[in-house]
Amino acid sequence: MNTTSDHSSIGVLGIWITLIVLAALSIAAAYLPIGSWTWIITYPIAAMMALLIMASYMRLRSSTVIVRIFAGAGFFWLLLWFAVTLTDYLTRPHLYLT
Amino acid sequence: MSTVAAQPASYLTAAATVRSWLVTRDHKLIAILFTISITAFFFVGGAAATVIRLELATPAGDLVSSETYNKLFSMHGIIMVWFFLIPSIPATLGNFLLPLMIGARELAFPRINLASWYLYTAGGLFTVATLLLGSVDTGWTFYTPYSSLFTNTSVVLALTAVFVVGFSSILTGLNFIVTVHTMRTPGMTWMRLPLFVWAMYATSIIMVLATPVLSMVLVLVAAERLFGVGVFDPRLGGDPVLFQHLFWFYSHPAVYIMILPAFGVVSEIITCFSRKRIFGYPYMVYAIVAFTSLSFVVWGHHMFVSGESMYASIVFSILSYLVAVPSAIKVFNWTATLYKGSISFEAPMLYALGFVGLFLNGGLTGLFVAAVALDVHLTDTYFVIAHFHYIMVGGSVMAFLGGIHFWWPKVTGRMYSEWIAQASAILMFFGFNLTFFPQYLLGYLGMPRRYHEYLPDYQVLNVLSSAGASILAVAYLMPLFYLTWSLFYGRAAGANPWRATGLEWRSASPPPEHNFEQTPTVDEAPYAYTSEDRQAHSSQARET
Amino acid sequence: MMPAMVVEAYPTPGGGAGLFPELITRASSIAGRIDGLLIALTILCVAVSAGIYLVMIYFAARYRRGSTADRSNANAQSHTLEIAWTAITLVFFLVIFFWASNLYTTMQTGAPPEDVLEIYVMGKQWMWKAEHPGGQREINELHVPRGQDIKLLLTSQDVIHSFFVPAFRLKQDAVPGAYTSLWFKPTVTGEYALFCAEYCGTDHSRMRGRVVVMAPEAYERWLHTRESSTSMATRGAKLFRQYGCSGCHVGNSTVHAPVLDGLYGKPVQLQDGTTKVADERYIHDSIVLPQQDIVAGYPRIMPSFKGQISEAELLHLVMYIKSLDYTEGTVP
Amino acid sequence: MTAITPAAQFDDLEQEHEASRLGMWTFLATEVLFFGVLFAAYAISRLLYPQGFIAASQHSDLMLGGIETAVLLTSSATMAMAARAIRHGRRTQALQMTLVTMALGAAFIVMHLQGYHHHIEEGLFPGVNFTYEGPYRNQVELFYFLYFVMTAFHLLHLIVGLCILAVIAVMTWREWFSPEYYTPVELTALYWDFVDIVWIFLFPSFYLISLA
């Protein structure tokens, strides 16, 4: 069992603190007066938190390349799909009635 | 016919009691369980199709009422797509052959494999319940707002059925991916995998990445029916076209789930019966990989007239043309494989050649509906019905039957009777063409799909199509009889009746419980047919 | 059992037994070009299929088991051949793509707005309702003048329908909760079948009708023979008074409310600083949900008319407000 | 402690371990797409109606959301400690950590149900009893339809996670795991961390749209 990169309990605590700080940061970002554009800050912060958890707690840093590819596949497919769907919604001219 | 001597110990002898079948973890028994279940559902869906074709023989809606007709084509769609086509090759031939072809003793997660069959059966029971409780009349596409706000048929039950059976294909896909990654026999590198295994691997990736999207869309529709309002609800400013985006994001890759396994089967059959290595093996693999990735970004061609923006339609059109290129590569390579072969025309080969012909026609008509300007006229008409039936029935079902005949000796240890099988294949080819070719013309002439009645002008072509359907029905029933007959009276087939080169032919037929006495190793590319073997194979036929 | 009389209820263009003469006439300006692309693609596909079938049959016959053909050194791969047929296929596909997309853009952009006849078509479960600018209304029928650019503004009251005229080679979905548009120019007079092409429930196959293309003068006469229906705008004006809009929105009213003359198409400054162009949607939403876009400098006092005014009457109000020209004396 | 032998179809323990991790990550990829669809519907609705979503998110209880986020982040940390303890053979610490993780998960569920109750009382539950009459009424109903469907689906995953954790706790107590065989604990840790990641994306979607 590859226990080499097994971080000690301090490591777990360190990551926990980073996550709490990032969460606080995104809460603060919500108070910026930029209306609905806060997502430009809150989602990248959420992505960073997710990457941190996947790398450390889910031990992706210490696993084989195949496992990392599998881990990224779901997110990559989702973003690819979002991008292609948005080509429709960002360019749709006709009128919507609420 | 002399009854065959008692079979040597095999995986079948260990499955004497019913209980041993229901709790088995042997991928071969689970494959047979799947084969029985999907054959049953194929004939239920086929019955619905028969009544539809009978109804459409006359312009007026005089055989069944409109509600019943709408329920018929909905059930035909739901059963054929989710309960026959999607599991047809992966869950039957894939389950049985994947471990054998890569030299493994079993799939990675046998218990999950059995769970996959139980989920399929649970989905099946929900579908039967839907049938009994007044069926559903939304079509297999469940378009909102009709499916969510305007119909009172048992939609939620049908959605649950498809939700549950979706998990069955996710688990099958998961099992195949992990097996191919971790359990290949020594020497079996990625570029020495048989193309059937590549096809299973690619299909599994699509199953795993696309099916969750379908399940959640159906949950959203069910939630909209329960809450009364929802994200697709136009009264709230929701967008019905959003449902189509989410639905077709699954449903286009789903049609590649249906056709990719057929490519794998046909590559195996054509190489064996022309005694020749596949032409351009790496290009066939690149084509499969290209299919897997491109199949996820082309779904918009189902929505060219649905209110999608002009720019998005053009983007989806160019992507749809890109995804058509791998199909062309594969057809060219199959044809090139026949060059300088020693070709014999047993039933599997007839099915495979029939597949290449019909799939070529289906693929080329795909170019018509991928061209946005033409699709405005052709979409939602019988042209589209003919196009996808050419690919699904002409392609997938022919390849499935070809695969069943090709590996029948390996699965059951017995040979089927050759001439009846050849007759049924040829009858099916002509019955199929007579059924679906007139529908191209109907489509161009503007007969919309899902029409219970139509203008008298269309009657001539519809009668032709219904006549073809009756021939097709007979051709589908024939294998049921002669294959069952061969189970009891077929002559014993040796380990390798077709003298094919796959690993699965190196173990006995039917194979022992753990597939191989000792794990085979691989040291060369697949389909290692040599030209001397071809000369001998051909000259041997000349003497006899 | 459904009585078979239903088929006779609709006058069937093409008169029944004839082998579809009317159905494939090219009755719109775009139909000819679409058929051209279709025929070219058919020729290409027949050629490719014939080519491959012949090669397969030739190989099957020549190299059948038992034949004495030479089978030595059959190579299993040739990069040049693979790249060649991939490239050729890609080039053909791109040619078809550009031709089709070019044709599609002309179909979508249509004619400049000023000389376009705009007709409103409302899909409703199992019938088509059309309304001409002059207020003439039709059910399951659409009379249009030949040679005139026509833009159908489609919407639906319940589920998705699709306005499909095979003779024009055109269809467009009518999506509830949205206006979609379909541009065409009829070129051949006659009666053509109109279908609903998107499954919409029990009588989807009976939601049929006919489109009648008439000579321009005949169309004018037809417009006048319809009962003296007031135009949509005048009917909108009546509703404007009937629902009390005139109480606030007329220049000399005591209530401080935005004046609507010349509003259509102009940008409107909103209270939260953003500006919005007053298009059909803005006018429609302001009536149904007035709280949503408050015009800068005006109090939030307008009551919502949601549920009191039907979709069709809203259409008339929108038409009336669109028709209000910018007249001097009523500067807000 | 019986000698650990790989299942029949595997050649050695390493191959079995790698297979189960690959299998778990494939399953998590499907879960990403399960939630992905809901986020896609959310994103498109928010793109179409930004004002409506801002108005709706004023009613979310940021305090409660913040605490829930902290609770889940902590539970991920304790789950990682539990998995690490098993790998080092410290059974008692592993058991304690698993129980703490379960407690935190249960706390989240209770808090979240309380949040639901609060919203339902305010008349924000979509459908017949949606009695909110403020501006952007329709989009607020759309927002809360998405809120209830997405968070309920996440809550369901949390409850399933809690049950699995209970089973793991019992197995740990019965000494099933050792530094050589701890696959079930690791897979549970992967699942729990994934459910936490989903909440990390849910939290800004429903609580942090704009509080300016």
PDB file of C-alpha atoms in Angstrom, chain C residues 9 12 31 59 71 86 140 155 175 190-191 250 255 264 282 295 299 302 319 321 332:
ATOM      1  CA  ALA C   9     -63.994  16.569 -43.228  1.00  0.00           C
ATOM      2  CA  THR C  12     -57.761  17.251 -49.243  1.00  0.00           C
ATOM      3  CA  ALA C  31     -38.271  25.417 -52.342  1.00  0.00           C
ATOM      4  CA  PHE C  59     -14.550  -8.724 -54.159  1.00  0.00           C
ATOM      5  CA  ARG C  71      -4.277 -13.987 -52.813  1.00  0.00           C
ATOM      6  CA  THR C  86     -10.795  10.366 -45.081  1.00  0.00           C
ATOM      7  CA  ASN C 140     -56.876  25.832 -39.975  1.00  0.00           C
ATOM      8  CA  THR C 155     -46.564  30.877 -30.660  1.00  0.00           C
ATOM      9  CA  VAL C 175     -43.170  26.941 -28.699  1.00  0.00           C
ATOM     10  CA  GLY C 190     -52.855  26.981 -55.301  1.00  0.00           C
ATOM     11  CA  GLU C 191     -53.924  25.094 -52.175  1.00  0.00           C
ATOM     12  CA  VAL C 250     -52.572  59.315 -21.752  1.00  0.00           C
ATOM     13  CA  VAL C 255     -51.447  60.026 -12.655  1.00  0.00           C
ATOM     14  CA  TYR C 264     -41.929  50.729 -29.488  1.00  0.00           C
ATOM     15  CA  TYR C 282     -41.045  44.297 -22.842  1.00  0.00           C
ATOM     16  CA  VAL C 295     -39.165  53.050 -15.603  1.00  0.00           C
ATOM     17  CA  PRO C 299     -43.627  55.251  -8.853  1.00  0.00           C
ATOM     18  CA  MET C 302     -49.222  49.900 -11.784  1.00  0.00           C
ATOM     19  CA  MET C 319     -50.136  45.795 -31.564  1.00  0.00           C
ATOM     20  CA  ILE C 321     -49.027  50.299 -28.447  1.00  0.00           C
ATOM     21  CA  PRO C 332     -43.024  62.731 -21.335  1.00  0.00           C
TER      22      PRO C 332
END
